[in-house]
XYZ file of C-alpha atoms in Angstrom:
658
model
C 3.325 -13.173 10.782
C -0.396 -13.084 11.732
C -2.642 -10.037 11.486
C -2.286 -9.159 15.173
C 1.512 -9.090 14.977
C 1.393 -7.092 11.761
C -0.918 -4.538 13.411
C 1.293 -4.220 16.498
C 4.291 -3.503 14.270
C 2.384 -1.080 12.018
C 3.324 2.575 11.739
C 0.031 3.771 13.248
C -0.079 1.461 16.297
C 1.920 3.665 18.702
C 0.131 6.969 17.965
C -3.253 5.203 18.111
C -2.639 3.654 21.549
C -1.117 6.885 22.856
C -4.058 8.905 21.541
C -6.581 6.561 23.181
C -4.758 6.909 26.519
C -4.872 10.709 26.230
C -8.611 10.582 25.504
C -9.075 8.230 28.466
C -7.193 10.680 30.689
C -9.359 13.592 29.562
C -12.510 11.487 30.079
C -11.351 10.480 33.575
C -10.885 14.120 34.448
C -14.401 14.991 33.318
C -16.300 11.923 34.529
C -14.419 10.612 37.555
C -12.715 13.756 38.787
C -9.814 11.497 39.756
C -6.529 13.367 39.461
C -4.500 10.198 40.027
C -6.081 8.469 37.035
C -5.749 11.594 34.893
C -2.036 11.866 35.601
C -1.402 8.116 35.335
C -3.087 7.847 31.939
C -1.215 10.920 30.635
C 2.100 9.458 31.786
C 1.159 6.129 30.183
C 0.401 7.949 26.912
C 3.775 9.689 27.102
C 5.550 6.393 27.831
C 3.868 4.565 24.927
C 4.629 7.312 22.396
C 7.972 8.278 23.904
C 9.628 4.885 24.376
C 10.456 4.376 20.649
C 11.820 7.932 20.559
C 14.050 7.360 23.605
C 15.340 4.084 22.140
C 16.254 5.805 18.868
C 17.918 8.658 20.754
C 20.003 6.209 22.813
C 21.037 4.219 19.740
C 22.061 7.454 18.032
C 24.071 8.537 21.080
C 25.954 5.241 21.157
C 26.900 5.990 17.534
C 28.006 9.495 18.618
C 25.122 11.174 16.811
C 22.989 13.854 18.475
C 19.698 14.061 16.607
C 16.110 15.235 16.812
C 15.019 12.237 18.877
C 17.325 13.332 21.691
C 15.729 16.786 21.831
C 12.220 15.312 22.079
C 13.340 12.703 24.632
C 14.948 15.271 26.940
C 11.922 17.564 26.652
C 9.412 14.776 27.361
C 11.340 13.277 30.276
C 11.897 16.749 31.724
C 8.189 17.556 31.431
C 7.300 14.364 33.332
C 9.832 15.145 36.075
C 8.441 18.639 36.672
C 4.847 17.376 36.581
C 3.850 18.704 33.127
C 2.221 15.402 32.164
C -0.093 16.841 29.496
C 2.835 18.537 27.762
C 4.872 15.299 27.843
C 1.995 13.265 26.420
C 1.106 15.860 23.771
C 4.703 16.262 22.570
C 5.385 12.527 22.236
C 1.947 11.834 20.722
C 2.336 14.552 18.072
C 5.887 13.432 17.347
C 4.669 9.831 16.873
C 1.932 10.998 14.483
C 4.430 13.113 12.578
C 6.833 10.186 12.282
C 4.064 7.885 10.988
C 2.880 10.448 8.435
C 6.462 11.143 7.397
C 7.077 7.433 6.881
C 3.865 7.019 4.892
C 4.490 10.002 2.617
C 8.142 9.121 2.100
C 7.001 5.712 0.918
C 4.702 7.535 -1.468
C 7.625 9.502 -2.919
C 9.359 6.181 -3.549
C 6.345 5.011 -5.535
C 8.346 4.846 -8.782
C 10.620 2.220 -7.280
C 7.644 0.317 -5.860
C 6.002 0.337 -9.287
C 9.176 -0.953 -10.921
C 9.392 -3.779 -8.406
C 5.701 -4.541 -8.934
C 6.131 -5.031 -12.686
C 8.997 -7.485 -12.213
C 7.708 -10.806 -13.603
C 7.394 -13.820 -11.303
C 6.908 -16.674 -13.748
C 7.842 -17.591 -17.299
C 6.600 -20.130 -19.819
C 9.516 -21.808 -21.610
C 9.797 -24.485 -24.238
C 11.676 -27.523 -22.899
C 11.794 -30.742 -24.901
C 8.992 -29.408 -27.067
C 6.646 -28.814 -24.126
C 5.485 -25.597 -22.450
C 6.782 -25.493 -18.878
C 6.006 -22.803 -16.294
C 9.041 -21.864 -14.178
C 10.099 -18.998 -11.942
C 11.380 -16.065 -13.997
C 14.858 -16.257 -12.441
C 15.135 -19.946 -13.396
C 15.039 -19.262 -17.147
C 18.369 -20.161 -18.773
C 19.987 -17.935 -21.381
C 19.247 -19.190 -24.873
C 15.942 -20.814 -23.914
C 12.785 -19.989 -25.859
C 10.220 -18.092 -23.792
C 6.590 -17.748 -24.843
C 4.878 -14.391 -24.312
C 1.104 -14.498 -24.632
C -1.428 -11.687 -24.753
C -1.721 -9.949 -21.369
C 1.354 -11.558 -19.818
C 4.598 -9.939 -18.684
C 7.820 -10.521 -20.568
C 9.993 -12.394 -18.028
C 13.414 -11.873 -19.682
C 15.393 -9.610 -21.960
C 15.620 -11.228 -25.358
C 15.166 -11.249 -29.115
C 11.949 -12.145 -30.908
C 12.527 -15.319 -32.970
C 8.923 -15.915 -33.965
C 5.448 -14.391 -33.939
C 4.250 -10.797 -33.787
C 2.707 -8.710 -31.054
C 2.624 -5.390 -29.241
C 4.290 -4.586 -25.919
C 3.651 -1.820 -23.397
C 7.207 -0.637 -22.574
C 6.229 2.177 -20.182
C 8.088 0.535 -17.269
C 11.359 0.721 -19.232
C 11.164 3.737 -21.533
C 8.346 5.796 -20.017
C 6.547 5.583 -23.376
C 2.881 4.666 -22.896
C 2.121 3.782 -26.532
C 2.518 0.024 -27.180
C 5.371 -0.914 -29.526
C 4.925 -3.440 -32.332
C 7.355 -6.370 -32.157
C 8.369 -8.878 -34.822
C 11.232 -11.251 -35.588
C 14.605 -9.694 -34.753
C 13.258 -7.027 -32.385
C 14.508 -6.673 -28.829
C 12.195 -7.055 -25.834
C 12.701 -6.230 -22.159
C 11.696 -7.930 -18.933
C 8.769 -6.286 -17.163
C 7.064 -5.069 -20.341
C 3.499 -6.248 -20.897
C 1.980 -7.859 -23.968
C -1.071 -5.976 -25.216
C -1.730 -8.344 -28.098
C -0.246 -11.112 -30.221
C 2.002 -14.052 -29.437
C 5.809 -13.902 -29.288
C 8.557 -16.481 -29.121
C 11.572 -14.908 -27.445
C 15.148 -16.163 -27.138
C 16.364 -15.211 -23.663
C 19.514 -13.064 -23.688
C 19.252 -11.584 -20.192
C 17.710 -13.236 -17.123
C 17.376 -12.447 -13.425
C 19.699 -9.664 -12.302
C 21.036 -9.285 -15.853
C 17.796 -7.819 -17.222
C 17.350 -4.145 -18.013
C 14.530 -3.893 -15.458
C 16.733 -5.325 -12.682
C 19.492 -2.834 -13.543
C 16.991 0.041 -13.499
C 15.633 -0.991 -10.080
C 19.179 -1.215 -8.708
C 20.055 2.164 -10.209
C 16.963 3.901 -8.802
C 17.580 2.374 -5.346
C 21.120 3.733 -5.296
C 20.114 7.086 -6.767
C 17.358 7.751 -4.225
C 19.777 7.051 -1.374
C 22.646 9.090 -2.844
C 23.071 12.533 -1.291
C 23.317 15.866 -3.058
C 25.946 18.432 -2.078
C 23.284 20.572 -0.397
C 22.031 17.563 1.550
C 25.550 16.758 2.745
C 25.876 20.360 3.911
C 22.552 20.148 5.759
C 23.688 16.930 7.465
C 26.816 18.700 8.695
C 24.694 21.683 9.755
C 22.323 19.460 11.749
C 25.252 17.742 13.465
C 26.254 21.119 14.923
C 22.785 22.639 15.204
C 21.265 20.038 17.551
C 24.002 20.212 20.224
C 23.895 24.007 19.948
C 20.151 23.996 20.703
C 20.731 21.805 23.781
C 23.366 24.243 25.061
C 21.080 27.196 24.290
C 18.188 25.572 26.192
C 20.425 24.979 29.205
C 21.606 28.595 29.159
C 18.031 29.897 28.828
C 16.925 27.669 31.705
C 19.774 28.871 33.940
C 19.269 32.522 32.983
C 15.473 32.595 33.355
C 15.117 29.861 35.999
C 12.203 28.662 33.836
C 12.555 24.933 33.181
C 9.357 24.784 31.101
C 10.679 27.509 28.805
C 13.967 25.633 28.340
C 12.175 22.361 27.556
C 9.798 24.126 25.171
C 12.793 25.602 23.387
C 14.148 22.081 22.866
C 10.898 20.957 21.253
C 10.253 23.853 18.895
C 13.879 24.014 17.741
C 13.771 20.463 16.361
C 15.153 20.712 12.791
C 12.913 17.885 11.534
C 11.553 19.737 8.521
C 15.044 21.004 7.720
C 16.602 17.535 7.820
C 13.942 16.013 5.599
C 13.570 18.992 3.238
C 16.240 17.873 0.749
C 16.103 14.047 0.704
C 12.335 14.012 0.192
C 12.683 16.287 -2.854
C 15.516 14.201 -4.288
C 13.625 10.944 -3.834
C 10.520 12.414 -5.456
C 12.459 13.986 -8.340
C 14.404 10.826 -9.137
C 11.199 8.806 -8.842
C 9.391 11.075 -11.299
C 12.296 10.743 -13.717
C 12.277 6.946 -13.449
C 8.576 6.887 -14.321
C 9.320 8.944 -17.428
C 12.282 6.845 -18.574
C 14.923 9.260 -17.244
C 17.447 7.617 -14.923
C 19.467 10.078 -12.840
C 22.457 8.642 -11.002
C 21.873 10.442 -7.699
C 21.159 13.664 -5.854
C 24.524 15.218 -6.674
C 23.967 14.745 -10.416
C 20.386 15.965 -10.138
C 21.627 19.135 -8.470
C 24.359 19.643 -11.081
C 21.891 19.048 -13.930
C 19.833 21.990 -12.681
C 22.819 24.255 -13.444
C 23.336 23.069 -17.040
C 23.666 26.055 -19.363
C 25.559 24.444 -22.259
C 24.731 21.190 -24.052
C 27.170 19.462 -26.417
C 25.693 17.010 -28.914
C 27.186 14.491 -31.261
C 25.668 14.672 -34.761
C 25.544 11.131 -36.088
C 23.042 9.015 -34.207
C 22.013 11.883 -31.929
C 20.784 14.757 -34.096
C 20.537 12.397 -37.058
C 19.114 8.908 -37.437
C 22.556 7.317 -37.822
C 21.390 5.520 -40.980
C 22.727 7.295 -44.117
C 20.634 7.108 -47.272
C 21.354 7.934 -50.887
C 19.884 11.353 -51.670
C 21.300 12.425 -55.044
C 22.683 10.966 -58.265
C 24.077 13.562 -60.692
C 25.141 12.546 -64.207
C 27.798 14.973 -65.469
C 27.660 13.780 -69.073
C 24.412 11.858 -69.631
C 24.853 11.819 -73.404
C 28.339 11.918 -74.973
C 27.082 11.007 -78.406
C 26.420 7.835 -80.430
C 29.990 6.611 -80.132
C 29.975 6.607 -76.335
C 28.010 4.548 -73.839
C 25.096 6.218 -72.045
C 26.159 7.735 -68.720
C 22.801 8.697 -67.260
C 21.899 8.645 -63.544
C 21.082 4.920 -63.529
C 24.439 4.059 -65.050
C 26.311 6.317 -62.619
C 24.525 4.656 -59.685
C 25.149 1.165 -61.096
C 28.856 1.917 -61.539
C 29.211 3.376 -58.023
C 27.295 0.520 -56.382
C 29.351 -2.199 -58.087
C 32.572 -0.498 -57.005
C 31.331 0.018 -53.439
C 30.212 -3.620 -53.173
C 33.789 -4.448 -52.229
C 34.090 -1.635 -49.668
C 33.684 -1.802 -45.898
C 33.096 1.946 -45.579
C 29.812 2.880 -43.816
C 28.750 5.027 -46.782
C 29.013 2.070 -49.185
C 25.899 0.371 -47.800
C 23.350 3.091 -48.697
C 24.716 3.262 -52.269
C 24.461 -0.504 -52.783
C 20.999 -0.663 -51.161
C 19.729 2.210 -53.332
C 20.939 0.438 -56.469
C 19.169 -2.751 -55.422
C 15.938 -0.819 -54.892
C 16.066 1.399 -57.989
C 17.735 -0.710 -60.664
C 15.840 -3.788 -61.912
C 17.978 -6.884 -61.997
C 20.934 -5.250 -60.231
C 23.268 -7.755 -58.563
C 25.978 -6.365 -56.289
C 28.704 -8.784 -57.288
C 32.241 -8.179 -56.037
C 34.523 -6.209 -58.390
C 37.565 -7.905 -59.917
C 39.890 -5.799 -57.789
C 39.327 -3.341 -54.945
C 41.821 -0.830 -53.609
C 40.664 1.338 -50.676
C 42.305 4.771 -50.527
C 42.180 5.810 -46.832
C 40.475 9.142 -46.302
C 39.664 9.533 -49.994
C 37.544 6.684 -51.314
C 37.921 3.472 -53.298
C 39.296 2.371 -56.683
C 37.939 -0.817 -58.288
C 38.381 -2.784 -61.500
C 35.094 -3.614 -63.272
C 34.807 -5.321 -66.653
C 38.163 -3.913 -67.733
C 37.387 -0.375 -66.553
C 38.990 1.516 -63.669
C 36.263 2.966 -61.476
C 37.001 5.467 -58.724
C 34.465 6.601 -56.110
C 35.522 9.189 -53.551
C 36.143 12.824 -52.724
C 37.866 15.563 -54.720
C 41.166 14.620 -53.135
C 40.890 11.224 -54.844
C 40.546 12.949 -58.225
C 43.666 14.976 -57.611
C 45.635 12.001 -56.343
C 44.680 9.894 -59.344
C 45.015 12.823 -61.760
C 41.802 11.635 -63.321
C 40.423 14.914 -64.581
C 41.479 17.881 -66.624
C 41.017 21.377 -65.270
C 37.661 21.858 -67.044
C 36.193 18.637 -65.628
C 37.606 19.298 -62.189
C 35.983 22.729 -62.028
C 32.562 21.389 -62.922
C 32.860 18.500 -60.449
C 33.967 20.840 -57.684
C 30.904 23.029 -58.318
C 28.506 20.068 -58.027
C 30.298 18.764 -54.919
C 30.162 22.175 -53.228
C 26.457 22.546 -53.996
C 25.589 19.141 -52.531
C 27.762 19.677 -49.437
C 26.063 23.008 -48.810
C 22.759 21.122 -48.625
C 24.096 18.905 -45.839
C 24.941 15.894 -47.988
C 28.159 13.930 -48.313
C 29.136 13.925 -52.047
C 31.286 11.273 -53.747
C 32.647 11.646 -57.274
C 32.309 8.670 -59.644
C 35.006 8.435 -62.346
C 35.504 5.897 -65.159
C 38.868 5.371 -66.845
C 40.254 8.734 -65.900
C 37.157 10.876 -66.426
C 34.488 11.910 -63.852
C 31.049 10.806 -65.018
C 28.866 11.710 -62.058
C 28.445 12.445 -58.401
C 26.461 10.474 -55.825
C 25.545 11.916 -52.436
C 24.357 10.398 -49.187
C 22.929 12.061 -46.121
C 22.005 11.007 -42.625
C 18.384 11.989 -42.056
C 17.892 14.610 -39.373
C 15.585 13.458 -36.595
C 12.141 15.012 -36.722
C 12.370 16.228 -33.119
C 15.950 17.584 -33.267
C 14.960 21.207 -33.915
C 12.228 21.049 -31.280
C 14.702 19.653 -28.745
C 17.087 22.591 -29.319
C 14.230 25.068 -28.988
C 13.066 23.494 -25.712
C 16.605 23.491 -24.334
C 16.854 27.217 -25.007
C 13.420 27.756 -23.449
C 14.493 25.874 -20.311
C 17.460 28.214 -19.771
C 20.296 26.528 -21.691
C 22.379 29.340 -23.191
C 24.389 27.403 -25.767
C 23.788 24.223 -27.754
C 26.924 22.998 -29.521
C 27.329 20.279 -32.147
C 30.565 18.280 -31.971
C 31.102 16.176 -35.084
C 33.804 14.520 -37.113
C 31.940 15.342 -40.333
C 33.169 17.944 -42.819
C 32.346 21.598 -42.261
C 29.765 22.192 -45.058
C 27.687 19.166 -44.038
C 27.924 20.017 -40.336
C 26.992 23.635 -41.012
C 23.946 22.603 -43.054
C 22.685 20.296 -40.281
C 23.318 22.956 -37.651
C 21.434 25.508 -39.703
C 18.389 23.239 -40.051
C 18.320 22.282 -36.375
C 19.059 25.725 -34.903
C 22.397 24.872 -33.261
C 24.250 27.860 -31.741
C 27.748 26.630 -32.566
C 29.123 23.864 -34.764
C 32.573 22.355 -34.283
C 33.382 20.152 -37.261
C 36.136 17.745 -38.278
C 36.727 16.557 -34.712
C 38.467 13.407 -33.552
C 37.434 11.910 -30.166
C 40.255 13.779 -28.428
C 39.116 17.000 -30.113
C 35.619 16.508 -28.681
C 37.143 16.113 -25.228
C 39.047 19.380 -25.688
C 35.891 21.111 -26.945
C 33.983 20.113 -23.803
C 36.921 21.188 -21.629
C 36.989 24.534 -23.465
C 33.300 25.125 -22.730
C 33.924 24.406 -19.064
C 36.855 26.838 -19.040
C 34.464 29.470 -20.372
C 32.384 28.984 -17.220
C 29.607 26.786 -18.585
C 28.112 23.804 -16.783
C 28.239 21.308 -19.648
C 26.100 18.291 -20.462
C 27.519 16.018 -23.161
C 25.101 13.764 -25.051
C 26.527 10.776 -26.905
C 26.469 7.032 -27.413
C 28.801 6.253 -24.519
C 31.417 4.558 -26.728
C 33.102 6.838 -29.274
C 32.158 9.851 -27.175
C 33.366 8.322 -23.886
C 36.247 10.814 -23.302
C 33.958 13.811 -23.824
C 31.213 12.244 -21.688
C 33.695 11.757 -18.855
C 35.003 15.330 -19.130
C 31.563 16.971 -19.099
C 29.868 17.974 -15.852
C 26.993 15.655 -16.807
C 27.257 12.740 -19.241
C 23.985 11.750 -20.916
C 23.450 8.395 -22.659
C 20.670 8.260 -25.256
C 18.450 5.247 -25.807
C 19.947 3.282 -22.913
C 17.222 0.598 -22.771
C 18.989 -2.725 -22.843
C 22.442 -1.177 -22.618
C 23.744 -2.154 -19.188
C 26.995 -0.208 -19.512
C 25.169 3.019 -20.337
C 22.760 2.601 -17.416
C 25.596 2.047 -14.956
C 28.102 4.637 -16.210
C 26.111 7.625 -17.477
C 25.162 10.393 -15.036
C 21.795 10.518 -16.804
C 20.485 7.661 -18.947
C 17.542 8.360 -21.255
C 15.912 4.966 -21.646
C 14.040 5.863 -24.834
C 15.827 7.094 -27.948
C 13.824 10.314 -27.778
C 15.582 13.675 -28.030
C 12.782 15.503 -26.230
C 13.638 13.561 -23.066
C 16.789 15.703 -22.781
C 15.055 19.070 -22.147
C 12.576 17.159 -19.993
C 15.465 15.927 -17.816
C 16.899 19.454 -17.478
C 13.464 20.834 -16.592
C 12.920 18.100 -13.974
C 16.299 18.821 -12.373
C 15.510 22.531 -12.104
C 12.068 21.881 -10.664
C 13.588 19.531 -8.069
C 16.267 21.998 -6.956
C 13.668 24.794 -6.724
C 11.556 22.457 -4.611
C 14.517 21.797 -2.309
C 15.025 25.535 -1.830
C 11.348 26.068 -1.072
C 11.482 23.337 1.561
C 14.561 24.828 3.202
C 12.853 28.244 3.425
C 9.702 26.670 4.913
C 11.738 24.758 7.518
C 13.912 27.708 8.570
C 10.978 30.133 8.668
C 8.980 27.764 10.883
C 11.820 27.386 13.399
C 12.424 31.151 13.433
C 8.746 31.970 14.024
C 8.428 29.363 16.770
C 11.607 30.550 18.484
C 10.244 34.088 18.495
C 6.888 32.811 19.767
C 8.466 30.888 22.638
C 10.679 33.747 23.763
C 8.170 36.574 23.312
C 4.708 35.179 22.552
C 3.965 32.404 25.036
C 3.992 29.430 22.614
C 3.599 26.226 24.653
C 5.445 22.959 24.215
C 2.404 21.193 22.710
C 1.611 24.022 20.294
C 5.264 24.180 19.277
C 5.346 20.466 18.506
C 2.052 20.721 16.590
C 3.374 23.532 14.382
C 6.694 21.724 13.983
C 5.004 18.521 12.766
C 2.760 20.565 10.490
C 5.863 22.089 8.883
C 7.274 18.591 8.290
C 4.078 17.613 6.496
C 4.082 20.818 4.435
C 7.625 20.059 3.302
C 6.724 16.495 2.336
C 3.521 17.492 0.509
C 5.458 20.170 -1.354
C 8.012 17.583 -2.463
C 5.266 15.202 -3.544
C 4.195 17.749 -6.151
C 7.234 16.549 -8.125
C 5.572 13.166 -8.559
C 2.956 14.699 -10.819
C 3.754 14.732 -14.519
C 4.341 18.355 -15.463
C 3.985 19.567 -19.010
C 7.085 21.320 -20.294
C 6.159 25.036 -20.573
C 8.346 25.173 -23.633
C 6.374 22.313 -25.159
C 3.121 24.221 -24.795
C 4.515 26.849 -27.159
C 5.705 24.314 -29.698
C 4.741 24.442 -33.323
C 4.637 20.655 -33.401
C 7.339 17.987 -33.141
C 9.805 18.000 -35.944
C 9.018 21.515 -37.163
C 12.307 22.920 -38.495
C 13.624 25.959 -36.675
C 15.060 28.639 -38.966
C 18.782 29.045 -38.569
C 20.133 32.268 -37.185
C 23.092 34.233 -38.348
C 24.738 33.587 -34.963
C 25.363 29.938 -35.809
C 29.139 29.592 -35.811
C 31.255 26.832 -37.280
C 34.714 26.074 -35.987
C 37.227 23.397 -36.799
C 40.197 22.165 -34.796
C 43.388 24.049 -35.518
C-alpha cells in the first residue's frame, strides 16, 4: 500500500475532505454570492461525511440491529430533503470528527496491548553446529541454546544454562527494576537484557511463551463484556427504536420536521454506548502494564465488590521455604557416664534420622546440620520407619532415634510422665511463637526439640493493612497447619480470622461459608492444592503467575509477579474502574437529558446538538483515559514501610473444622 492509499483510508480523511467542502461553500457564499454553489458544496460535504455512516447503518439493519448510525443517517437525509443543507453537512461532519477522535482515543486506551505486541521479539541468535545463527524468533526449536546479549530481547521462555546478566522484566511482571539472572534461573520472552551475556535453553517458543499467553489474555479480556455493559447493550437495542418512534410522534404532533430530525440527532446514545467499554479497556490495560491480568470486564466489575479475602498461608503469607529456627537440648549434661547431649548433638541426631525421610520438614533440618556442623555427612540411617502424621523412627549406630510430634512420644511410650511434661512445655512454647516443633528422642528418652518455621513475607502485614484500607472488611487465613502456629502467623500479619487444620475440601467449605454470610470473596492461592477453593470463590487469584500458563488461563486475576502488594493494587484498580464507568454513565445520561430539554424548550439546533453530543463522547473517553495513569495507592501513602509488622488485635479469631 502506497502513501496515497494509506492516506485515503486514514481515519481523518473523510472529516478533512468534508470540512474543506464546508469551508468552500462558506467562501462561495461570501465571495461569489452563488447560492447554487453554496448548496452544492454543502450537499457534497454531507455526502462525503455521511456515506460511511449510511453504509454502516444499512449493514446494521441487515443484521437486524438499529444503532446510532441509523439515527444520524435519517436525520441527515431528512435535512437534505427539506433543504436544510447546512444542518445536514454540519451533523455528518461533526459525527465523522467524533468517530475519528473516538477511534484514536480508543486505540490509546489499548496502549498496553500495543506495548506488549511491540516488545515481542522478532529474531533470535541460536547455537547450531557450534555456530551462531540468526533466525526468526518463532523458528527456534525447544531445547536449542539461545544467546542473549546486552541490549537484546529474550526471544523465548527458557532456563539459563550459562553466563550471568540482568533482565528488565517490566513487560511480564510490571516490575521496573532489572532482575539478576544466573545458571538455573528462568527467563521470559520479551524481557530485555540490561547487561551481561546469557546462554538460555529454550523451553517455550512462539505461542507457548508467557508473553504470547499474556497478549492473548489481554486481547480476550478487553473484548469481554461486564454485566453492566451487557445491560447497556440491551438498553440501547430498545432505546434507539424508541427514539425513532418518539421523533415520528413529535413530528406528527408539531408538524415540525426540523424539530423531529433534531430530536433524532441529539438523542444519539453514543456516549452511553461507549461509556463502559472504554473504561474496561483502559482499566484492563492499566492492570496489564502493572503485571495484573484480569480475565475480563465481568471479573473486573466483581473484583470491585470484594469485601472478604481468603489467603493460604504457606507460599502466600509465608515464603514457602521452611528453615530451622530452634534447637533445644533438654539434658545437655547428664554427667560423666553419659554422652554429651548438647544442641549440636541433638541437631546431628535429628538430621541423620531425617536424612531418610521424604517429609518437607526434613530438608531444613538436614541443610541446617550441613551448615552448622563441621564435617557433617547426611548418610542414610540403617533403617527408617515413617509414622504417618507423627514423624519418623530410624536406627542409627545401634540406637533408636525418633523425631516427631508429641503423639509420636505417646505412641512409642518413650517418656515417663516427668519427661513428657517438660517436653510438652517446650513444644507449647515454640508453637506459640509460630514454629513447628519436633521432639528428638534416643532409646526411649527425649533429648531435645528442634523447630522449623516458614518465614513470613516482609510485605504480608502491609498487604493486609492495604486491603483493609481499600475497603475489604475481612481477611481470612485458610491453612492446614496446626492452630498455635497458624494463630502466631495471623497475629504477626494482622489477619482478622484464622481457620486452621484444613484439608482442601475444608478450604472449599470455608470459602462457601463466607459467601453464605454475604461476602464477595477473593481466594488467593497457588492454583493447584487450592483449586477447589479458587473455583468456589467469586474471584480466584493466582500469585506469581509468570511462566505458569495454566494459572494465566484459568485464574480470574493472575498476578504476574510474586508480590503480595499487587493484590490490594488489583482491588483498588477494579474499584477505580467501576467508579469511572459510573461517572461516564452519568455524563452520558445528563448530556442527553439536557439536550432533549434544550430541543423541546430552548431552541437547540441540529448542529449544536451534534456538537454537544460529540463533546460528551470525548469527555467520556478522556475520563476513561485517566485510568491509564499509574495511581499511587492512597493506603500506601500512609504506610510505615514495606514489611513493617502490624500489631495483632484481640479480634483475631482462630477456628478449626469440626
